[in-house]
mmCIF file of C-alpha atoms and ligand atoms in Angstrom:
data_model
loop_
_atom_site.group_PDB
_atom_site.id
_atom_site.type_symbol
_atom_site.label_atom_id
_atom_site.label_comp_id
_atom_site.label_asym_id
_atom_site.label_seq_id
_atom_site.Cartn_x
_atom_site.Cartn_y
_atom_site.Cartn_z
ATOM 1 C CA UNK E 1 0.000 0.000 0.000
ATOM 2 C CA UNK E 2 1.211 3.251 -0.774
ATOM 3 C CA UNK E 3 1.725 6.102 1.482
ATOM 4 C CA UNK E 4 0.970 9.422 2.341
ATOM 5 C CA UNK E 5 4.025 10.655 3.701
ATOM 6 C CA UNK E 6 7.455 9.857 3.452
ATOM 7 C CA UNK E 7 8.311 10.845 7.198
ATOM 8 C CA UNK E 8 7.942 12.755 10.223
ATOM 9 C CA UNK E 9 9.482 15.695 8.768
ATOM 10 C CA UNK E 10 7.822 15.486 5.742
ATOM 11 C CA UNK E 11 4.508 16.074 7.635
ATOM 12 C CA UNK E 12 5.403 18.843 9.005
ATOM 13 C CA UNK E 13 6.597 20.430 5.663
ATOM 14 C CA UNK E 14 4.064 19.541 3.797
ATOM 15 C CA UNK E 15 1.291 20.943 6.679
ATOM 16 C CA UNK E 16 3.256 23.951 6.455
ATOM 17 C CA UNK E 17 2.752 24.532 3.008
ATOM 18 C CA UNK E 18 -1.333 24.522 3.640
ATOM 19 C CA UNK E 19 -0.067 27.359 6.541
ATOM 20 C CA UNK E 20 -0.717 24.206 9.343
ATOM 21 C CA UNK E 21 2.280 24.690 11.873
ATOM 22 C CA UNK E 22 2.223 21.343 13.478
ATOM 23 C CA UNK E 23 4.639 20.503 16.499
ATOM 24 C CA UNK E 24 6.716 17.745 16.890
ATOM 25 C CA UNK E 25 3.392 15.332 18.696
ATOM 26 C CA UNK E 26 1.106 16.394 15.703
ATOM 27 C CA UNK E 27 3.075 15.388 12.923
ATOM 28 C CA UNK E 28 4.247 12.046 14.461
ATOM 29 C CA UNK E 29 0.935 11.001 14.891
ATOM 30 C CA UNK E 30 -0.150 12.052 11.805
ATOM 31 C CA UNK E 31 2.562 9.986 10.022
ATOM 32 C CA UNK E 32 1.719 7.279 12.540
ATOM 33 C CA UNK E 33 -2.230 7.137 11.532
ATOM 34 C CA UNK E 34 -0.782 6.572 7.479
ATOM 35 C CA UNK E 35 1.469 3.844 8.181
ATOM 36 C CA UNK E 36 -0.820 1.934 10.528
ATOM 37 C CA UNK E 37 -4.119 2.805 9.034
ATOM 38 C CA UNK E 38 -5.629 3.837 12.282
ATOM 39 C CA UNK E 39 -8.049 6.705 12.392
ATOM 40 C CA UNK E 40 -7.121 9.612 14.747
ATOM 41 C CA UNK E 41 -9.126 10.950 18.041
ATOM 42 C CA UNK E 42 -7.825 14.880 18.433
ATOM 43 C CA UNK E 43 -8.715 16.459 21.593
ATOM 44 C CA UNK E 44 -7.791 19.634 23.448
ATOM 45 C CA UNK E 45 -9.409 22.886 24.079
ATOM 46 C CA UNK E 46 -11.369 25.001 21.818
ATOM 47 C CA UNK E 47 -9.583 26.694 18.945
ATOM 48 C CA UNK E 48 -6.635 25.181 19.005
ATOM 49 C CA UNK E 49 -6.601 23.769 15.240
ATOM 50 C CA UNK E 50 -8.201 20.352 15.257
ATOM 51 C CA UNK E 51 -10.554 20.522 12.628
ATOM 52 C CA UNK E 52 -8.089 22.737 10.463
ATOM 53 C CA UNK E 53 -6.051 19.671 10.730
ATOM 54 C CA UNK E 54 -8.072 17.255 8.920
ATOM 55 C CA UNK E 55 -8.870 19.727 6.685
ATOM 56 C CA UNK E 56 -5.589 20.685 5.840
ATOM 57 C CA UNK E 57 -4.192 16.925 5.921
ATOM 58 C CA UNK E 58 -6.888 16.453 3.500
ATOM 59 C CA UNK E 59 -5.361 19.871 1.241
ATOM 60 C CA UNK E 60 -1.723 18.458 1.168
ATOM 61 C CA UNK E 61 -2.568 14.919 -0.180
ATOM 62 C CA UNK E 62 -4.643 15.676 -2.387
ATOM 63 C CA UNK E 63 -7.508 14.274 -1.087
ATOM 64 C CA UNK E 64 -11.170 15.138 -0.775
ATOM 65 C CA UNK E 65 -12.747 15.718 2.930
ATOM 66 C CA UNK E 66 -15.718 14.147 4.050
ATOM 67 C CA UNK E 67 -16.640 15.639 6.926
ATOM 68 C CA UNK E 68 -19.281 14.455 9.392
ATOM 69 C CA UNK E 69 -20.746 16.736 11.664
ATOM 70 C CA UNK E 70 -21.772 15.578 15.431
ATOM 71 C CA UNK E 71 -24.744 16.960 17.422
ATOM 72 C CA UNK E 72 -26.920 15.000 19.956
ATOM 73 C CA UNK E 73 -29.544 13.395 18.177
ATOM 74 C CA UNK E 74 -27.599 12.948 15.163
ATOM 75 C CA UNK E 75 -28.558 8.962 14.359
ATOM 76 C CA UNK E 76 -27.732 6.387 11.297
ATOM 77 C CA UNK E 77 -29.898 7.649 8.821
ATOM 78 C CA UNK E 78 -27.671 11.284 8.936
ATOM 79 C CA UNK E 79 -24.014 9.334 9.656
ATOM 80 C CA UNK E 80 -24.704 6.280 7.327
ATOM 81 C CA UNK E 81 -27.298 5.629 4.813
ATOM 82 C CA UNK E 82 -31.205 5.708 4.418
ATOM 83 C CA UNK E 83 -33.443 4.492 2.275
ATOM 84 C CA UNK E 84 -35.007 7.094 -0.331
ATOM 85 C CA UNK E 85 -38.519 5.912 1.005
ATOM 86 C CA UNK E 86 -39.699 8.582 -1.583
ATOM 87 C CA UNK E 87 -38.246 6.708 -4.412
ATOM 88 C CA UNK E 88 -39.641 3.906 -3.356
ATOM 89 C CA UNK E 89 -43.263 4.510 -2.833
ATOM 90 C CA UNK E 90 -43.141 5.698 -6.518
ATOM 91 C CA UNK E 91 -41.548 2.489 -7.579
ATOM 92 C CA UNK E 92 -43.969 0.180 -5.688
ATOM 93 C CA UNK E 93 -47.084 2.490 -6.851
ATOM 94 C CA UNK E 94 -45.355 2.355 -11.188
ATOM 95 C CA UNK E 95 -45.227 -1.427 -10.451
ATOM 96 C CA UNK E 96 -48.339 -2.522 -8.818
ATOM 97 C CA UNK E 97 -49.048 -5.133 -11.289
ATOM 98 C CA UNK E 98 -45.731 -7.264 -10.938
ATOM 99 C CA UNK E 99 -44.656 -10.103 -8.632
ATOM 100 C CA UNK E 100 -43.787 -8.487 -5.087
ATOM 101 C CA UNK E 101 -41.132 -10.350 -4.123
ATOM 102 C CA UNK E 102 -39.705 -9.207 -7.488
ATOM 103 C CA UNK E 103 -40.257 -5.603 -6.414
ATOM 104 C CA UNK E 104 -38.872 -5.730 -3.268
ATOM 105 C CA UNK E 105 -35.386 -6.854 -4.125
ATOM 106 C CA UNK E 106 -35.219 -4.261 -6.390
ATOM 107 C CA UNK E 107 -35.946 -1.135 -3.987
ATOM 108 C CA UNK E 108 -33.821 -2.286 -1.497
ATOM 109 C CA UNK E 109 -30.967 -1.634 -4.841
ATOM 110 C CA UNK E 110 -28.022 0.458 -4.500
ATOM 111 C CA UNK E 111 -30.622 2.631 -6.398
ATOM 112 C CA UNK E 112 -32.437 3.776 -3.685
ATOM 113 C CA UNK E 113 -29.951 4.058 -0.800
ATOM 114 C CA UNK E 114 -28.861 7.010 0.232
ATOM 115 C CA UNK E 115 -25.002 7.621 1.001
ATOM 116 C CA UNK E 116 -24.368 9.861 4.598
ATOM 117 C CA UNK E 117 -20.851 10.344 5.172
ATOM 118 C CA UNK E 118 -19.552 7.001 6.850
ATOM 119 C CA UNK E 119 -20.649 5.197 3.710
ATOM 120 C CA UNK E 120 -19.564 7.469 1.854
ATOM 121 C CA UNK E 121 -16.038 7.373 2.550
ATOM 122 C CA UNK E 122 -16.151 4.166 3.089
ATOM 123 C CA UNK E 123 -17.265 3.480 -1.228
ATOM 124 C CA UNK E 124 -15.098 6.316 -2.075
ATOM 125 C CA UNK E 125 -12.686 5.713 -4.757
ATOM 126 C CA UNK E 126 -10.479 8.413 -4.704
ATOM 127 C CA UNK E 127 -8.615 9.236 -2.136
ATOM 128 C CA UNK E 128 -10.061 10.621 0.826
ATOM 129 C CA UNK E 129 -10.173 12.088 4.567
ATOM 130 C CA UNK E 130 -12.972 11.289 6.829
ATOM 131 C CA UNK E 131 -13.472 13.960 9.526
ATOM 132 C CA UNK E 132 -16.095 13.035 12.293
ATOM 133 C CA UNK E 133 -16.289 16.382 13.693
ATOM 134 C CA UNK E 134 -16.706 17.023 17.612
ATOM 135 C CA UNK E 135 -17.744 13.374 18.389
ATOM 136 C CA UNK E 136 -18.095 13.873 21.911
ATOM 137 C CA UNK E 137 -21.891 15.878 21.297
ATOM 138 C CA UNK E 138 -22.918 12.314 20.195
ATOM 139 C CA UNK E 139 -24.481 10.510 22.538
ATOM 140 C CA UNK E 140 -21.991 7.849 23.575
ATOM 141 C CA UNK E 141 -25.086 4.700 22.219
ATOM 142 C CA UNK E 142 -24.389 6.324 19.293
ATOM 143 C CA UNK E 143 -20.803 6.243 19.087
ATOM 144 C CA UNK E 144 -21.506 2.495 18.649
ATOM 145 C CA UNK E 145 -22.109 3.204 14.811
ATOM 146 C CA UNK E 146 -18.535 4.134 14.379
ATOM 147 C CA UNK E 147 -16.785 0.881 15.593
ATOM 148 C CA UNK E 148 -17.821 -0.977 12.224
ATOM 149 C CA UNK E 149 -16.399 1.780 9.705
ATOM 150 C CA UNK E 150 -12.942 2.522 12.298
ATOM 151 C CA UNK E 151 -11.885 -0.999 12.880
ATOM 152 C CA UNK E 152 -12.806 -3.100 10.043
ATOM 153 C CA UNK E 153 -13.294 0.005 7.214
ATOM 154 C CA UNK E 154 -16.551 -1.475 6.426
ATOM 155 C CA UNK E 155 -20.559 -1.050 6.564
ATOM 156 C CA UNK E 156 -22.970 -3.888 6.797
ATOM 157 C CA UNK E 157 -26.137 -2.853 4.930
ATOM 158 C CA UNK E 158 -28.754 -6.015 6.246
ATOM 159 C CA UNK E 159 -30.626 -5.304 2.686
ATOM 160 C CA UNK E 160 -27.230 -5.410 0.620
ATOM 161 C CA UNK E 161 -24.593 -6.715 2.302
ATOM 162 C CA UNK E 162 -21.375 -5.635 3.651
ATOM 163 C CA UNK E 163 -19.537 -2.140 1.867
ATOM 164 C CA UNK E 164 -15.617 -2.776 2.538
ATOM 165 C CA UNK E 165 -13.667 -0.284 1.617
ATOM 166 C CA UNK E 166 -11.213 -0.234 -0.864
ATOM 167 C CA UNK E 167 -8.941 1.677 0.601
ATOM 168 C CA UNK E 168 -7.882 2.977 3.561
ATOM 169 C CA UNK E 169 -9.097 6.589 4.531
ATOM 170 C CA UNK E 170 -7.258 8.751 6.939
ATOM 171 C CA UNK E 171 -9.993 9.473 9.997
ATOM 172 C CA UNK E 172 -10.025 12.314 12.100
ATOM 173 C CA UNK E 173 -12.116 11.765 15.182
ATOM 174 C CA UNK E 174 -12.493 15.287 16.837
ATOM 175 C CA UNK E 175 -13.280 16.057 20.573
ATOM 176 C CA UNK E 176 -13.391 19.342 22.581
ATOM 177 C CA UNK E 177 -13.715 16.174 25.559
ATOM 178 C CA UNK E 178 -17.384 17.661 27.207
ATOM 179 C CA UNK E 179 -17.542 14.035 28.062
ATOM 180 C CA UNK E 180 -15.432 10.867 28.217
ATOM 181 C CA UNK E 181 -15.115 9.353 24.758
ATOM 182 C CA UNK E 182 -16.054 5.190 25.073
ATOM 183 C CA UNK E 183 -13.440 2.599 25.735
ATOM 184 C CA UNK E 184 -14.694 0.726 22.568
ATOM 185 C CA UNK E 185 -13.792 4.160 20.555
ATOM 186 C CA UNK E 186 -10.742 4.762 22.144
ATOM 187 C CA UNK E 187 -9.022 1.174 21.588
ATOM 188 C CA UNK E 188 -9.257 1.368 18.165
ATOM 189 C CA UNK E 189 -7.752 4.851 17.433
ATOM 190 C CA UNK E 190 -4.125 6.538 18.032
ATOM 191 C CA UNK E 191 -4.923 9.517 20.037
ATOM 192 C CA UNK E 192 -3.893 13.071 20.092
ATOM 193 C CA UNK E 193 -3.968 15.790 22.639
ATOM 194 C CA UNK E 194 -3.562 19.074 20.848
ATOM 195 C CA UNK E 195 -3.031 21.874 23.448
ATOM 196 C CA UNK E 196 -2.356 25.611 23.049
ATOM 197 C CA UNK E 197 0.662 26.053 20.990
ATOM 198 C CA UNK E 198 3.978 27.442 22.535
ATOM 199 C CA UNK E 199 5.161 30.609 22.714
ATOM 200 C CA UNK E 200 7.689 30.226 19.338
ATOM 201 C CA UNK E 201 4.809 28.407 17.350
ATOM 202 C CA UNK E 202 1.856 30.474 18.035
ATOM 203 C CA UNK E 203 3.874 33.060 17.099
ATOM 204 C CA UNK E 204 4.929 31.619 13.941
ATOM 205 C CA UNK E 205 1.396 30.821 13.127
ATOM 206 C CA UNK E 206 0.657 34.628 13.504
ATOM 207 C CA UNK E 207 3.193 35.545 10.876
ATOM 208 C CA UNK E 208 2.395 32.769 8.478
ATOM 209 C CA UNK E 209 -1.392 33.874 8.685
ATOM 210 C CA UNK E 210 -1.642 37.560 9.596
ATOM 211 C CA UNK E 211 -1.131 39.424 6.208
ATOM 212 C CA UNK E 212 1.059 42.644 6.853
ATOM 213 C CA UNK E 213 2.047 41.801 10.248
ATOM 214 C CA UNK E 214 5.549 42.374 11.295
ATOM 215 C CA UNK E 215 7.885 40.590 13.310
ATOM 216 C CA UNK E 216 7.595 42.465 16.258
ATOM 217 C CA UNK E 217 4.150 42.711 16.335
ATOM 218 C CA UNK E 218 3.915 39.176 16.136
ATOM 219 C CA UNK E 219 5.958 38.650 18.415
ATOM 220 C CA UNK E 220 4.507 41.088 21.045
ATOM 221 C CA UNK E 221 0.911 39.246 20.007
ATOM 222 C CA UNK E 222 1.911 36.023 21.138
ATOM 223 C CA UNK E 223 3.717 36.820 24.096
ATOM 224 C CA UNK E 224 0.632 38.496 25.539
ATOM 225 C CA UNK E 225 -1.719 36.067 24.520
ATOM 226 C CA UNK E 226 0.319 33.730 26.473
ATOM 227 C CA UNK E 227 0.463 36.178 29.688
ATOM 228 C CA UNK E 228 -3.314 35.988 29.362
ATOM 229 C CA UNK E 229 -3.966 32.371 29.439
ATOM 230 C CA UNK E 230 -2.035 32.333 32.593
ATOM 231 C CA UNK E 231 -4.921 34.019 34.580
ATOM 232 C CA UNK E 232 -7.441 32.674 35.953
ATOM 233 C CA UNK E 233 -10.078 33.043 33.180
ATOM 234 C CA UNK E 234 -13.494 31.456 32.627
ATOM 235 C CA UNK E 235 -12.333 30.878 28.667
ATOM 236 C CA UNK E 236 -8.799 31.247 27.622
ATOM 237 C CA UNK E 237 -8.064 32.747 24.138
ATOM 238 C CA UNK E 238 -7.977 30.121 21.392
ATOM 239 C CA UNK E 239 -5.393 30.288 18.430
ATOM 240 C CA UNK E 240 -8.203 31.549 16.334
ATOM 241 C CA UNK E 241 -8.846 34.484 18.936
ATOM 242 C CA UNK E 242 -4.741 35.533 18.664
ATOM 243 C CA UNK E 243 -5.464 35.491 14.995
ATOM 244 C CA UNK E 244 -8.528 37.404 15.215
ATOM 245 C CA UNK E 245 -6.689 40.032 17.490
ATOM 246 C CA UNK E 246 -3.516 40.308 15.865
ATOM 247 C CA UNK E 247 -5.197 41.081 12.172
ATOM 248 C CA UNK E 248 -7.337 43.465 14.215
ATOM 249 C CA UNK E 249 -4.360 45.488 15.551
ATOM 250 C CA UNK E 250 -2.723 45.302 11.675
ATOM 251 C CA UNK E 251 -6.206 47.102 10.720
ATOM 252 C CA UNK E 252 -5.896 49.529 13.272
ATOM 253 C CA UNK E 253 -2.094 50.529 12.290
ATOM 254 C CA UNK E 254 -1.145 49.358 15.876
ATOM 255 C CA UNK E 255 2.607 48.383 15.868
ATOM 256 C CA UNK E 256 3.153 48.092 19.544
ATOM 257 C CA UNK E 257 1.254 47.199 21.787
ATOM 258 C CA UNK E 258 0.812 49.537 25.020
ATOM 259 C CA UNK E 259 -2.094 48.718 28.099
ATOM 260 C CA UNK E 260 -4.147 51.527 26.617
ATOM 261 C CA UNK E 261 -4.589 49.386 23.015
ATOM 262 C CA UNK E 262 -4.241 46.230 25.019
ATOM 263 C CA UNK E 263 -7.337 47.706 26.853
ATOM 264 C CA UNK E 264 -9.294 48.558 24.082
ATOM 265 C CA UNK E 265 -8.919 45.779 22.063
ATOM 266 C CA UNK E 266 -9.148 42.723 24.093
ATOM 267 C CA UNK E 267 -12.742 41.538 23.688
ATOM 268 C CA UNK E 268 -11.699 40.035 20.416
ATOM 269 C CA UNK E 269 -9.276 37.886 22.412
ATOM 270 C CA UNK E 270 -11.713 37.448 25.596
ATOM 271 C CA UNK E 271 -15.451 37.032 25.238
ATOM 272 C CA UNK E 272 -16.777 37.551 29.133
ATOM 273 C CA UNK E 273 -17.083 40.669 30.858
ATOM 274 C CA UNK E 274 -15.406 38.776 33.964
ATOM 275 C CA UNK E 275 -12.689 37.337 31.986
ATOM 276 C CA UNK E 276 -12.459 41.343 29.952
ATOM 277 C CA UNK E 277 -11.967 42.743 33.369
ATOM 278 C CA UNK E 278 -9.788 40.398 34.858
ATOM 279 C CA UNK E 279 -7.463 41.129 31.986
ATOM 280 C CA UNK E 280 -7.701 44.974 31.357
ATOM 281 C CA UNK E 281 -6.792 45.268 35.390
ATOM 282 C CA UNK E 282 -3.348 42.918 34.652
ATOM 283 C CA UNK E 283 -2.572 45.231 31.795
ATOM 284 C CA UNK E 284 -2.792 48.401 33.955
ATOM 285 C CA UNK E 285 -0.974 46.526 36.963
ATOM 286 C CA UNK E 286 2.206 45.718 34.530
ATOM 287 C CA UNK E 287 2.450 47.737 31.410
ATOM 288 C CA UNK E 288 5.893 46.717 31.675
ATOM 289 C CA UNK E 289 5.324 43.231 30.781
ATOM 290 C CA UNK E 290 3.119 44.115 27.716
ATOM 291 C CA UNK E 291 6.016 45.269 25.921
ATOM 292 C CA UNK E 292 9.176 42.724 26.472
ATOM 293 C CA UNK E 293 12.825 44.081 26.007
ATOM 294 C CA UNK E 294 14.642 44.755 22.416
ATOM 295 C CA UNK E 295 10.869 45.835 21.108
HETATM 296 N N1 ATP L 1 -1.183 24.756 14.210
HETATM 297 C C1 ATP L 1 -1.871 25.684 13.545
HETATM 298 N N2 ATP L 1 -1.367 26.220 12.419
HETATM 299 C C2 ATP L 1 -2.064 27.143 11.750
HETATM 300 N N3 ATP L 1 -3.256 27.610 12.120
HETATM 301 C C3 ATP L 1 -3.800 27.135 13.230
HETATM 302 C C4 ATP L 1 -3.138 26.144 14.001
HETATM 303 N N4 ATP L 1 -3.905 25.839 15.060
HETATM 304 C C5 ATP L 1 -4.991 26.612 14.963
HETATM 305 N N5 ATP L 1 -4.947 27.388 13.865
HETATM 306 C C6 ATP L 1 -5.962 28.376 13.458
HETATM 307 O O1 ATP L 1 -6.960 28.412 14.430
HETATM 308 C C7 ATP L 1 -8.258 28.331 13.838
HETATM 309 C C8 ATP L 1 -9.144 27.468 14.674
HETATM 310 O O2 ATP L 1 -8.824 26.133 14.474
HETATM 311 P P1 ATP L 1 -9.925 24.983 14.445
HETATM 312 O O3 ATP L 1 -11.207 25.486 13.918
HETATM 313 O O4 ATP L 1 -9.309 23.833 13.787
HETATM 314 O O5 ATP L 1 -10.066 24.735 16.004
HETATM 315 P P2 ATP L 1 -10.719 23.493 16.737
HETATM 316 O O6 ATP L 1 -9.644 22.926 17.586
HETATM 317 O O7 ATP L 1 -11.392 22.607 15.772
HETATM 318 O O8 ATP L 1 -11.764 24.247 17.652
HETATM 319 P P3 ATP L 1 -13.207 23.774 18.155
HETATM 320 O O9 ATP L 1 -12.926 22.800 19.261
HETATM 321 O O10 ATP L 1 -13.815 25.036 18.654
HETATM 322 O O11 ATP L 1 -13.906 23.173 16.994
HETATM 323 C C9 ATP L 1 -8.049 27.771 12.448
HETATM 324 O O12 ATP L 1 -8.850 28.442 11.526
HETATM 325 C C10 ATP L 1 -6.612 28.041 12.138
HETATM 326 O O13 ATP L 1 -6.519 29.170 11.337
HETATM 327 MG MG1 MG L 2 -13.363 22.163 15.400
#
């Protein structure tokens, strides 16, 4: 079987070229997943670049996404397949004069199933990445219909048989962990826990994705941002907050940061009053620390 990467390092260069930074932990496991053919479980906090992983794993092989969104409630007939029962009636009312048991074999056809995105990926030719997007709002009974498809790459269809695939598709499992993901889940994928980035990557992430935005700045962005998720807040800034904030200072000409901008632009990076206020008071306690030395 052939593979998607040619090593660790090539992960990382090739993520980079879709603008993913990954760390050391990200690409190993991603390099890991190809060679073993074991789908992926990515947890961590909110933000922090899970999805845009799958997505941009998907951009640098050249493969399409298929991309399964979780919410409670969400049951086989959304993650698998259903039956067009539409189709059908229409069928059974054109053919009302033939043999039954003629008529039934034929609507339970591949012509009137309809594909969700398990099967899907699971028939898909081309090359692909499955993403099963923030599993944990499933309810965990429901997990259960993702054991099939992750250990054995197949579907079992009682009308039609068993799909196996015919190849095998990177999965991304996401989780922002509101609950404990099932044993029977867990055994059968790698697992990744994808936390804020450091100091030296978020602020490379900054540069590579903030048009205009100088070193400094950058710099000064990230070094904050980390300062910040060292208080006690209710909801620390996620990656795509720093973005959000540092883009926002590049629009307002800002190239320095002093408490007074700090002030008046944090609730792009923070999103409760408590969390706001908790900040603005560290920025007027050390204005120092806002800008480091040699800026
Ligand atoms: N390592 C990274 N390299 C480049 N960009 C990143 C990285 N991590 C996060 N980002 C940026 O942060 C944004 C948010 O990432 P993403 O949507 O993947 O977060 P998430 O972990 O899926 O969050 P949630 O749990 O809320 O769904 C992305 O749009 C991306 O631009
Ligand atoms: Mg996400």
């Amino acid at each position: 079987m052939s593979h998607r990467f040619e090593d660790v390092a090539s992960v990382r260069t090739m993520l980079a070229e879709a603008k993913y930074l990954a760390d050391e932990g990200i690409a190993g496991i991603v390099y890991l997943a190809d060679r073993l053919g074991k789908p992926i479980i990515v947890e961590g906090p909110a933000g922090t670049g899970k999805t845009e992983l799958a997505k941009c794993v998907a951009e640098v092989t050249g493969a399409r996404l298929i991309r399964l969104q979780c919410y409670e409630g969400l049951d086989e007939s959304k993650a698998l397949y259903e039956w067009n029962y539409k189709k059908q009636l229409l069928r059974i009312q054109t053919e009302a004069d033939s043999d039954w048991s003629e008529i039934e074999d034929d609507l339970f056809s591949e012509e009137f199933l309809l594909a969700r995105p398990l099967l899907e990926a699971i028939r898909a030719e081309d090359p692909v990445v499955l993403l099963v997007d923030e599993v944990d709002r499933l309810e965990i009974e429901t997990e259960a219909l993702l054991l099939e498809i992750l250990s054995e790459y197949q579907v079992s269809i009682p009308e039609l048989g068993t799909v196996v695939a015919t190849q095998v598709p990177l999965v991304f499992l996401t989780s922002n962990a509101t609950r404990e993901l099932s044993e029977a889940l867990k055994r059968r994928c790698l697992y990744l826990y994808i936390d804020y980035p450091d100091l030296e990557r978020e602020r490379q992430i900054v540069e590579s994705k903030v048009e205009g935005i100088n070193e400094n700045l950058a710099d000064q962005v990230a070094r904050i941002v980390r300062s910040v998720r060292q208080l006690d807040l209710k909801k620390h800034p996620s990656v795509s907050e720093t973005l959000d904030w540092a883009r926002t200072l590049v629009l307002l000409g800002i190239d320095k940061v002093d408490d007074q901008t700090a002030t008046e632009t944090v609730n792009i990076l923070l999103k409760y009053r408590t969390d706001i206020d908790k900040a603005v008071k560290e920025f007027a306690d050390n204005p120092d620390e806002l800008v480091p030395e040699g800026v």
